[in-house]
Amino acid sequence: ADPRFRSPLYPVQSLPAHEEAVVGFNKILGEKGLEPIADVSELFFGRSRVKIAPTTLELEPLLADVPYLHYVGYLLYDRWELAPLPDGLLEECRGRNVVFAYFSSGEIGPREYTRVLPEAYDGTEFHAIVAVGDHPQLPELPPSTSNTTWVRFVPGRSIMTCSQALVFHGGQNTAMASLIHGLPSLVFPGNDFERDFNASALDSVGAGIKLSSEHFNPEDVLEATRQLREPAYRLAAKEYGLKAIRSGGAQRAADLVLEAAYGSEPV
């Protein structure tokens, strides 16, 4: 909603015009005795006394000049994300490099990843653990192969601590979790502008590789996964993960909310 935001997925000339919406909102605001807005982003967060961003300055510099905004690094539910792994899960990897894959819903679905991932890692030094959730197109889990294990759910941060690479869609929480654990990622955001933004950010700081959906084939996936094994990617992920951790996380966010609720000025 911020008028400064741009995405390469949408040509500039096709960006929606907010003028008519602003006129409509200002009519209602005026009737209620409230100040008019200049753009619709003010209705989302512009007038908030405290704004909490689960990211870092380096990943989202556009937010740096937003008044009363605080970077907290990440907001993750540790009780689930750091729960114990299912018994025997890692034993199935047989000492290979673990690749954690998670796509949720999006452009790349079960039809693609149930074919591509086993072909990509078959007979290689990698073993993929793929979390598919309760996807309606997968009423039953596919049979595991020598290099691929399918699960419904797995504690994300727990499996990341044991993994050497991540393949995912570019969601915000998974992106930040990958950095916290120093895990380089291979990102296929598709046509989702938020995921594309996150994928571009990870790629730009050297903590991941962004690829288009047309590159989601066995050859390119394997080649990019091997590229992620270069030390520079893990070092970059650790560097920016440390920045996220130092931003305070959920505890810092809670402190900011309480400071605002009790009337003290956030710092």
JSON list of N, CA and C in Angstrom, two decimals, residues 3 5 13 22 39 59 89-90 104 108 113 115 128 132 137 166 172 188 192 250 260 264 266:
[
{"chain": "A", "resi": 3, "resn": "PRO", "atom": "N", "xyz": [2.92, 4.04, -1.41]},
{"chain": "A", "resi": 3, "resn": "PRO", "atom": "CA", "xyz": [3.05, 4.45, -2.80]},
{"chain": "A", "resi": 3, "resn": "PRO", "atom": "C", "xyz": [4.46, 4.36, -3.35]},
{"chain": "A", "resi": 5, "resn": "PHE", "atom": "N", "xyz": [6.38, 1.73, -2.93]},
{"chain": "A", "resi": 5, "resn": "PHE", "atom": "CA", "xyz": [6.72, 0.32, -3.19]},
{"chain": "A", "resi": 5, "resn": "PHE", "atom": "C", "xyz": [6.61, 0.00, -4.67]},
{"chain": "A", "resi": 13, "resn": "GLN", "atom": "N", "xyz": [3.26, 1.15, -15.33]},
{"chain": "A", "resi": 13, "resn": "GLN", "atom": "CA", "xyz": [2.05, 1.71, -15.91]},
{"chain": "A", "resi": 13, "resn": "GLN", "atom": "C", "xyz": [0.79, 0.98, -15.46]},
{"chain": "A", "resi": 22, "resn": "VAL", "atom": "N", "xyz": [-8.67, 7.25, -2.04]},
{"chain": "A", "resi": 22, "resn": "VAL", "atom": "CA", "xyz": [-8.35, 8.28, -1.06]},
{"chain": "A", "resi": 22, "resn": "VAL", "atom": "C", "xyz": [-9.52, 9.25, -0.90]},
{"chain": "A", "resi": 39, "resn": "ASP", "atom": "N", "xyz": [-2.45, 8.90, 1.45]},
{"chain": "A", "resi": 39, "resn": "ASP", "atom": "CA", "xyz": [-2.44, 7.63, 0.71]},
{"chain": "A", "resi": 39, "resn": "ASP", "atom": "C", "xyz": [-2.98, 6.53, 1.62]},
{"chain": "A", "resi": 59, "resn": "LEU", "atom": "N", "xyz": [17.37, -5.76, 5.02]},
{"chain": "A", "resi": 59, "resn": "LEU", "atom": "CA", "xyz": [16.47, -6.49, 4.14]},
{"chain": "A", "resi": 59, "resn": "LEU", "atom": "C", "xyz": [15.31, -5.62, 3.65]},
{"chain": "A", "resi": 89, "resn": "LEU", "atom": "N", "xyz": [13.56, -39.53, 11.91]},
{"chain": "A", "resi": 89, "resn": "LEU", "atom": "CA", "xyz": [13.50, -38.74, 10.68]},
{"chain": "A", "resi": 89, "resn": "LEU", "atom": "C", "xyz": [14.89, -38.53, 10.08]},
{"chain": "A", "resi": 90, "resn": "LEU", "atom": "N", "xyz": [15.85, -38.13, 10.89]},
{"chain": "A", "resi": 90, "resn": "LEU", "atom": "CA", "xyz": [17.18, -37.86, 10.36]},
{"chain": "A", "resi": 90, "resn": "LEU", "atom": "C", "xyz": [17.91, -39.13, 9.95]},
{"chain": "A", "resi": 104, "resn": "SER", "atom": "N", "xyz": [4.24, -24.69, 0.82]},
{"chain": "A", "resi": 104, "resn": "SER", "atom": "CA", "xyz": [2.90, -24.22, 1.16]},
{"chain": "A", "resi": 104, "resn": "SER", "atom": "C", "xyz": [2.05, -24.19, -0.10]},
{"chain": "A", "resi": 108, "resn": "ILE", "atom": "N", "xyz": [4.17, -23.20, -7.46]},
{"chain": "A", "resi": 108, "resn": "ILE", "atom": "CA", "xyz": [4.75, -24.55, -7.53]},
{"chain": "A", "resi": 108, "resn": "ILE", "atom": "C", "xyz": [3.99, -25.43, -6.54]},
{"chain": "A", "resi": 113, "resn": "TYR", "atom": "N", "xyz": [6.47, -30.44, -7.37]},
{"chain": "A", "resi": 113, "resn": "TYR", "atom": "CA", "xyz": [7.57, -30.80, -6.48]},
{"chain": "A", "resi": 113, "resn": "TYR", "atom": "C", "xyz": [7.64, -32.29, -6.15]},
{"chain": "A", "resi": 115, "resn": "ARG", "atom": "N", "xyz": [7.46, -34.52, -8.31]},
{"chain": "A", "resi": 115, "resn": "ARG", "atom": "CA", "xyz": [8.23, -35.07, -9.43]},
{"chain": "A", "resi": 115, "resn": "ARG", "atom": "C", "xyz": [9.67, -34.57, -9.44]},
{"chain": "A", "resi": 128, "resn": "ALA", "atom": "N", "xyz": [16.34, -34.84, 0.65]},
{"chain": "A", "resi": 128, "resn": "ALA", "atom": "CA", "xyz": [15.33, -33.82, 0.89]},
{"chain": "A", "resi": 128, "resn": "ALA", "atom": "C", "xyz": [14.28, -34.32, 1.87]},
{"chain": "A", "resi": 132, "resn": "VAL", "atom": "N", "xyz": [4.68, -31.06, 3.41]},
{"chain": "A", "resi": 132, "resn": "VAL", "atom": "CA", "xyz": [3.61, -30.75, 2.46]},
{"chain": "A", "resi": 132, "resn": "VAL", "atom": "C", "xyz": [2.34, -30.25, 3.12]},
{"chain": "A", "resi": 137, "resn": "GLN", "atom": "N", "xyz": [-4.42, -31.59, -2.63]},
{"chain": "A", "resi": 137, "resn": "GLN", "atom": "CA", "xyz": [-3.99, -32.41, -3.75]},
{"chain": "A", "resi": 137, "resn": "GLN", "atom": "C", "xyz": [-3.14, -33.60, -3.32]},
{"chain": "A", "resi": 166, "resn": "LEU", "atom": "N", "xyz": [17.95, -24.91, 2.20]},
{"chain": "A", "resi": 166, "resn": "LEU", "atom": "CA", "xyz": [16.49, -24.77, 2.28]},
{"chain": "A", "resi": 166, "resn": "LEU", "atom": "C", "xyz": [15.97, -24.45, 0.88]},
{"chain": "A", "resi": 172, "resn": "GLN", "atom": "N", "xyz": [7.63, -14.82, 4.58]},
{"chain": "A", "resi": 172, "resn": "GLN", "atom": "CA", "xyz": [8.36, -13.98, 5.53]},
{"chain": "A", "resi": 172, "resn": "GLN", "atom": "C", "xyz": [8.92, -14.77, 6.71]},
{"chain": "A", "resi": 188, "resn": "PHE", "atom": "N", "xyz": [11.89, -19.99, -4.78]},
{"chain": "A", "resi": 188, "resn": "PHE", "atom": "CA", "xyz": [11.05, -19.95, -5.98]},
{"chain": "A", "resi": 188, "resn": "PHE", "atom": "C", "xyz": [9.76, -19.19, -5.61]},
{"chain": "A", "resi": 192, "resn": "ASP", "atom": "N", "xyz": [3.98, -14.11, -6.63]},
{"chain": "A", "resi": 192, "resn": "ASP", "atom": "CA", "xyz": [3.52, -13.45, -5.41]},
{"chain": "A", "resi": 192, "resn": "ASP", "atom": "C", "xyz": [4.49, -12.31, -5.09]},
{"chain": "A", "resi": 250, "resn": "ALA", "atom": "N", "xyz": [10.54, -11.38, 19.24]},
{"chain": "A", "resi": 250, "resn": "ALA", "atom": "CA", "xyz": [9.21, -11.25, 19.84]},
{"chain": "A", "resi": 250, "resn": "ALA", "atom": "C", "xyz": [9.25, -10.53, 21.18]},
{"chain": "A", "resi": 260, "resn": "ALA", "atom": "N", "xyz": [3.70, 1.23, 24.66]},
{"chain": "A", "resi": 260, "resn": "ALA", "atom": "CA", "xyz": [2.65, 2.05, 24.06]},
{"chain": "A", "resi": 260, "resn": "ALA", "atom": "C", "xyz": [1.37, 1.98, 24.88]},
{"chain": "A", "resi": 264, "resn": "SER", "atom": "N", "xyz": [4.29, 5.10, 27.95]},
{"chain": "A", "resi": 264, "resn": "SER", "atom": "CA", "xyz": [5.68, 5.54, 27.88]},
{"chain": "A", "resi": 264, "resn": "SER", "atom": "C", "xyz": [6.11, 5.61, 26.42]},
{"chain": "A", "resi": 266, "resn": "PRO", "atom": "N", "xyz": [8.20, 4.74, 23.25]},
{"chain": "A", "resi": 266, "resn": "PRO", "atom": "CA", "xyz": [9.11, 3.67, 22.80]},
{"chain": "A", "resi": 266, "resn": "PRO", "atom": "C", "xyz": [10.48, 4.26, 22.46]}
]
